[in-house]
mmCIF file of C-alpha atoms in Angstrom:
data_model
loop_
_atom_site.group_PDB
_atom_site.id
_atom_site.type_symbol
_atom_site.label_atom_id
_atom_site.label_comp_id
_atom_site.label_asym_id
_atom_site.label_seq_id
_atom_site.Cartn_x
_atom_site.Cartn_y
_atom_site.Cartn_z
ATOM 1 C CA LYS A 1 0.530 0.329 0.082
ATOM 2 C CA GLN A 2 1.385 3.045 -0.481
ATOM 3 C CA GLU A 3 1.913 6.004 2.019
ATOM 4 C CA VAL A 4 3.197 9.802 1.858
ATOM 5 C CA THR A 5 5.434 10.903 4.813
ATOM 6 C CA GLN A 6 6.148 14.779 4.237
ATOM 7 C CA ILE A 7 8.433 15.897 6.947
ATOM 8 C CA PRO A 8 8.722 18.327 8.784
ATOM 9 C CA ALA A 9 5.080 18.836 9.430
ATOM 10 C CA ALA A 10 5.732 22.405 10.914
ATOM 11 C CA LEU A 11 8.594 25.241 9.871
ATOM 12 C CA SER A 12 9.406 28.783 10.734
ATOM 13 C CA VAL A 13 11.441 30.521 9.575
ATOM 14 C CA PRO A 14 12.487 33.937 8.766
ATOM 15 C CA GLU A 15 11.753 35.929 5.495
ATOM 16 C CA GLY A 16 14.733 35.509 2.636
ATOM 17 C CA GLU A 17 15.950 31.690 3.963
ATOM 18 C CA ASN A 18 15.805 28.966 0.945
ATOM 19 C CA LEU A 19 13.700 26.129 2.596
ATOM 20 C CA VAL A 20 13.511 22.721 1.655
ATOM 21 C CA LEU A 21 9.818 20.833 2.460
ATOM 22 C CA ASN A 22 10.189 16.064 1.565
ATOM 23 C CA CYS A 23 7.821 14.298 0.970
ATOM 24 C CA SER A 24 8.831 10.706 1.481
ATOM 25 C CA PHE A 25 6.233 7.917 -0.993
ATOM 26 C CA THR A 26 6.839 3.825 -0.105
ATOM 27 C CA ASP A 27 6.104 2.697 -3.878
ATOM 28 C CA SER A 28 8.235 3.436 -6.840
ATOM 29 C CA ALA A 29 5.613 3.168 -9.354
ATOM 30 C CA ILE A 30 4.067 6.106 -9.083
ATOM 31 C CA TYR A 31 2.527 8.141 -12.844
ATOM 32 C CA ASN A 32 3.674 11.518 -11.077
ATOM 33 C CA LEU A 33 3.678 13.891 -8.141
ATOM 34 C CA GLN A 34 1.710 16.865 -7.791
ATOM 35 C CA TRP A 35 2.711 20.005 -4.772
ATOM 36 C CA PHE A 36 0.360 22.107 -3.901
ATOM 37 C CA ARG A 37 -0.884 24.753 -1.619
ATOM 38 C CA GLN A 38 -3.499 25.330 0.908
ATOM 39 C CA ASP A 39 -3.983 28.709 2.928
ATOM 40 C CA PRO A 40 -6.011 28.415 5.533
ATOM 41 C CA GLY A 41 -9.819 27.579 4.839
ATOM 42 C CA LYS A 42 -8.837 27.733 1.344
ATOM 43 C CA GLY A 43 -8.741 24.919 -1.795
ATOM 44 C CA LEU A 44 -5.951 22.981 -3.301
ATOM 45 C CA THR A 45 -3.569 25.421 -5.472
ATOM 46 C CA SER A 46 -1.432 23.130 -7.680
ATOM 47 C CA LEU A 47 2.305 24.464 -7.453
ATOM 48 C CA LEU A 48 4.614 21.617 -9.649
ATOM 49 C CA LEU A 49 3.685 18.694 -10.727
ATOM 50 C CA ILE A 50 6.281 15.862 -12.295
ATOM 51 C CA GLN A 51 5.775 13.464 -14.006
ATOM 52 C CA SER A 52 7.050 10.443 -13.104
ATOM 53 C CA SER A 53 10.338 10.389 -16.283
ATOM 54 C CA GLN A 54 11.123 13.563 -15.526
ATOM 55 C CA ARG A 55 14.212 15.187 -12.753
ATOM 56 C CA GLU A 56 12.294 18.793 -11.642
ATOM 57 C CA GLN A 57 10.388 21.235 -12.568
ATOM 58 C CA THR A 58 11.129 24.371 -11.819
ATOM 59 C CA SER A 59 7.747 27.917 -11.410
ATOM 60 C CA GLY A 60 9.902 31.203 -10.575
ATOM 61 C CA ARG A 61 11.241 30.798 -6.997
ATOM 62 C CA LEU A 62 10.417 27.167 -6.720
ATOM 63 C CA ASN A 63 12.153 23.810 -7.610
ATOM 64 C CA ALA A 64 10.571 19.877 -7.059
ATOM 65 C CA SER A 65 12.849 17.024 -8.046
ATOM 66 C CA LEU A 66 11.898 14.249 -7.661
ATOM 67 C CA ASP A 67 13.528 10.511 -7.628
ATOM 68 C CA LYS A 68 11.320 8.016 -7.833
ATOM 69 C CA SER A 69 14.621 4.905 -6.981
ATOM 70 C CA SER A 70 15.005 6.354 -3.914
ATOM 71 C CA GLY A 71 10.908 7.599 -3.261
ATOM 72 C CA ARG A 72 11.587 10.814 -2.500
ATOM 73 C CA SER A 73 10.381 14.196 -3.577
ATOM 74 C CA THR A 74 11.444 17.744 -2.427
ATOM 75 C CA LEU A 75 9.808 21.358 -2.537
ATOM 76 C CA TYR A 76 12.645 24.737 -2.866
ATOM 77 C CA ILE A 77 11.515 27.338 -2.268
ATOM 78 C CA ALA A 78 13.366 30.051 -3.218
ATOM 79 C CA ALA A 79 14.039 33.493 -0.849
ATOM 80 C CA SER A 80 10.901 32.958 0.372
ATOM 81 C CA GLN A 81 8.961 35.614 1.505
ATOM 82 C CA PRO A 82 5.512 36.233 4.528
ATOM 83 C CA GLY A 83 3.059 35.168 1.450
ATOM 84 C CA ASP A 84 4.668 31.935 1.174
ATOM 85 C CA SER A 85 3.527 31.055 4.691
ATOM 86 C CA ALA A 86 0.673 28.494 4.025
ATOM 87 C CA THR A 87 0.299 24.020 3.931
ATOM 88 C CA TYR A 88 1.998 22.514 1.530
ATOM 89 C CA LEU A 89 0.656 18.729 -0.144
ATOM 90 C CA CYS A 90 1.958 16.563 -2.029
ATOM 91 C CA ALA A 91 -0.091 14.138 -3.781
ATOM 92 C CA VAL A 92 1.221 10.751 -5.727
ATOM 93 C CA ALA A 93 -0.637 9.071 -8.566
ATOM 94 C CA ARG A 94 -1.013 5.448 -8.137
ATOM 95 C CA MET A 95 0.054 3.959 -11.750
ATOM 96 C CA ASP A 96 -2.705 2.153 -12.719
ATOM 97 C CA SER A 97 -5.750 2.814 -14.448
ATOM 98 C CA SER A 98 -7.422 4.059 -11.861
ATOM 99 C CA TYR A 99 -5.417 7.304 -10.956
ATOM 100 C CA LYS A 100 -5.640 8.222 -7.455
ATOM 101 C CA LEU A 101 -4.459 10.320 -5.461
ATOM 102 C CA ILE A 102 -2.526 9.124 -2.452
ATOM 103 C CA PHE A 103 -2.051 12.301 -0.173
ATOM 104 C CA GLY A 104 0.695 13.091 2.919
ATOM 105 C CA SER A 105 0.086 14.885 6.177
ATOM 106 C CA GLY A 106 1.542 18.030 4.429
ATOM 107 C CA THR A 107 4.037 21.387 5.922
ATOM 108 C CA ARG A 108 2.977 23.642 7.610
ATOM 109 C CA LEU A 109 4.794 26.555 6.627
ATOM 110 C CA LEU A 110 5.113 30.215 8.632
ATOM 111 C CA VAL A 111 7.007 32.775 7.168
ATOM 112 C CA ARG A 112 8.486 35.016 9.428
ATOM 113 C CA PRO A 113 8.607 39.118 8.717
ATOM 114 C CA ASN B 1 -12.402 29.588 -17.368
ATOM 115 C CA ALA B 2 -13.984 28.245 -14.241
ATOM 116 C CA GLY B 3 -11.842 25.356 -14.090
ATOM 117 C CA VAL B 4 -13.887 22.910 -11.074
ATOM 118 C CA THR B 5 -17.127 24.805 -9.712
ATOM 119 C CA GLN B 6 -17.891 23.476 -6.493
ATOM 120 C CA THR B 7 -21.936 24.023 -4.560
ATOM 121 C CA PRO B 8 -22.815 24.805 -1.969
ATOM 122 C CA LYS B 9 -19.418 26.349 -0.206
ATOM 123 C CA PHE B 10 -21.146 26.031 2.828
ATOM 124 C CA GLN B 11 -23.568 23.778 4.042
ATOM 125 C CA VAL B 12 -24.920 22.721 7.948
ATOM 126 C CA LEU B 13 -27.254 19.789 8.273
ATOM 127 C CA LYS B 14 -28.969 17.449 10.796
ATOM 128 C CA THR B 15 -28.673 13.884 11.396
ATOM 129 C CA GLY B 16 -30.706 12.029 9.268
ATOM 130 C CA GLN B 17 -30.871 14.530 6.213
ATOM 131 C CA SER B 18 -29.868 14.052 2.293
ATOM 132 C CA MET B 19 -28.396 16.799 0.688
ATOM 133 C CA THR B 20 -26.122 16.746 -3.005
ATOM 134 C CA LEU B 21 -23.496 18.453 -3.355
ATOM 135 C CA GLN B 22 -22.583 19.696 -6.349
ATOM 136 C CA CYS B 23 -19.420 19.505 -8.811
ATOM 137 C CA ALA B 24 -18.986 20.780 -12.199
ATOM 138 C CA GLN B 25 -15.874 21.211 -14.389
ATOM 139 C CA ASP B 26 -15.488 22.975 -17.709
ATOM 140 C CA MET B 27 -12.405 21.464 -18.821
ATOM 141 C CA ASN B 28 -12.687 18.787 -21.057
ATOM 142 C CA HIS B 29 -11.772 16.327 -18.338
ATOM 143 C CA GLU B 30 -12.638 12.648 -18.008
ATOM 144 C CA TYR B 31 -11.767 11.926 -14.586
ATOM 145 C CA MET B 32 -13.111 13.593 -11.750
ATOM 146 C CA SER B 33 -13.157 12.537 -7.638
ATOM 147 C CA TRP B 34 -14.641 13.846 -3.822
ATOM 148 C CA TYR B 35 -11.983 13.859 -1.398
ATOM 149 C CA ARG B 36 -13.120 14.801 1.457
ATOM 150 C CA GLN B 37 -10.168 16.281 5.161
ATOM 151 C CA ASP B 38 -10.656 15.910 8.298
ATOM 152 C CA PRO B 39 -7.828 16.974 10.911
ATOM 153 C CA GLY B 40 -5.365 14.319 11.156
ATOM 154 C CA MET B 41 -6.385 12.173 8.828
ATOM 155 C CA GLY B 42 -5.277 14.102 5.324
ATOM 156 C CA LEU B 43 -7.348 13.897 2.125
ATOM 157 C CA ARG B 44 -9.267 10.954 1.674
ATOM 158 C CA LEU B 45 -10.593 9.586 -1.678
ATOM 159 C CA ILE B 46 -14.708 9.505 -1.704
ATOM 160 C CA HIS B 47 -14.782 8.107 -4.909
ATOM 161 C CA TYR B 48 -14.031 8.587 -9.120
ATOM 162 C CA SER B 49 -14.286 8.241 -12.002
ATOM 163 C CA VAL B 50 -13.133 7.843 -14.989
ATOM 164 C CA GLY B 51 -15.436 8.791 -17.638
ATOM 165 C CA ALA B 52 -18.574 9.175 -17.969
ATOM 166 C CA GLY B 53 -21.333 6.640 -17.283
ATOM 167 C CA ILE B 54 -18.821 4.776 -14.820
ATOM 168 C CA THR B 55 -17.617 5.385 -10.986
ATOM 169 C CA ASP B 56 -15.605 3.081 -8.503
ATOM 170 C CA GLN B 57 -14.988 3.257 -4.728
ATOM 171 C CA GLY B 58 -12.706 5.044 -3.089
ATOM 172 C CA GLU B 59 -10.831 5.281 0.921
ATOM 173 C CA VAL B 60 -13.978 5.431 2.371
ATOM 174 C CA PRO B 61 -16.800 5.780 -0.052
ATOM 175 C CA ASN B 62 -19.781 4.697 2.893
ATOM 176 C CA GLY B 63 -22.288 6.963 3.479
ATOM 177 C CA TYR B 64 -22.276 8.668 -0.472
ATOM 178 C CA ASN B 65 -23.465 7.962 -3.759
ATOM 179 C CA VAL B 66 -22.047 9.484 -6.633
ATOM 180 C CA SER B 67 -23.307 9.379 -10.414
ATOM 181 C CA ARG B 68 -21.995 11.379 -13.958
ATOM 182 C CA SER B 69 -24.413 10.900 -16.239
ATOM 183 C CA THR B 70 -22.295 13.414 -18.303
ATOM 184 C CA THR B 71 -17.706 14.671 -19.006
ATOM 185 C CA GLU B 72 -18.871 18.295 -17.029
ATOM 186 C CA ASP B 73 -20.472 16.887 -13.296
ATOM 187 C CA PHE B 74 -19.907 14.747 -10.346
ATOM 188 C CA PRO B 75 -22.361 15.710 -7.689
ATOM 189 C CA LEU B 76 -21.645 13.382 -4.366
ATOM 190 C CA ARG B 77 -25.338 12.101 -2.284
ATOM 191 C CA LEU B 78 -25.368 11.875 1.814
ATOM 192 C CA LEU B 79 -28.269 8.966 1.705
ATOM 193 C CA SER B 80 -28.442 10.111 6.210
ATOM 194 C CA ALA B 81 -26.443 12.801 7.022
ATOM 195 C CA ALA B 82 -24.453 11.617 10.056
ATOM 196 C CA PRO B 83 -21.870 13.463 12.248
ATOM 197 C CA SER B 84 -19.113 11.740 11.479
ATOM 198 C CA GLN B 85 -19.332 12.542 7.935
ATOM 199 C CA THR B 86 -18.919 16.480 9.217
ATOM 200 C CA SER B 87 -15.370 17.787 6.912
ATOM 201 C CA VAL B 88 -14.596 19.625 4.196
ATOM 202 C CA TYR B 89 -15.117 17.802 0.553
ATOM 203 C CA PHE B 90 -13.008 18.660 -2.483
ATOM 204 C CA CYS B 91 -13.970 17.418 -5.960
ATOM 205 C CA ALA B 92 -11.303 17.242 -8.365
ATOM 206 C CA SER B 93 -10.893 16.977 -12.354
ATOM 207 C CA SER B 94 -8.043 15.586 -14.263
ATOM 208 C CA ASP B 95 -6.653 14.832 -17.533
ATOM 209 C CA GLY B 96 -3.904 12.500 -16.793
ATOM 210 C CA GLN B 97 -1.392 16.276 -16.330
ATOM 211 C CA GLY B 98 -2.617 16.647 -12.778
ATOM 212 C CA HIS B 99 -5.169 17.286 -10.730
ATOM 213 C CA THR B 100 -7.710 20.632 -10.368
ATOM 214 C CA PHE B 101 -9.020 20.951 -7.262
ATOM 215 C CA GLY B 102 -12.398 22.813 -6.866
ATOM 216 C CA SER B 103 -12.895 25.499 -4.089
ATOM 217 C CA GLY B 104 -13.847 23.140 -1.884
ATOM 218 C CA THR B 105 -17.710 22.747 0.542
ATOM 219 C CA ARG B 106 -17.438 22.910 3.986
ATOM 220 C CA LEU B 107 -20.047 20.831 5.545
ATOM 221 C CA THR B 108 -21.216 20.166 9.677
ATOM 222 C CA VAL B 109 -23.660 18.086 10.716
ATOM 223 C CA VAL B 110 -25.090 18.228 13.794
#
């Protein structure tokens, strides 16, 4: 059974720091991995999608990497800002016709001014 | 572009009442799904559909029904609401290149 773990559960950093959020999964047979952002009381906003054949994706100050063989993904946030404060979720899509998403429990990020 | 639209945004039900949570997408995605989000439990899959006329159960399907008569719509029905169904419900759609989520329905069952 696929399990997704995110470490740390919570993180508080001063503004301007570069930071790394970690996501690990137990079954390497994934279709893709997606990072989401969720603000309190809001929905999920897609940040980056990495297909199983890719190693990384970049969008602005965000960079996500994928190492299927070790079952790991990282989300790198450069020059963090208070507006980056949110919960970050990673989810893996199963490599079957169901295309189900398995979510991690998230990392709550606070960027202090 | 509307994306994935969920209605209502908030709902309070009494135990035993029934209701339908609406979900519509305008991206012509074949795949649609429903998740619930609970503190300490994360997001869990309730039901999903890989195309019109095809539905299947997810991880926590009990107490919920779905149907998919069109590509655009995927309603979630609560047959007899229970306090354990108090949660935030998210609908999602995908074309196989990543999922797009709606803004959610916050449901309280009293």
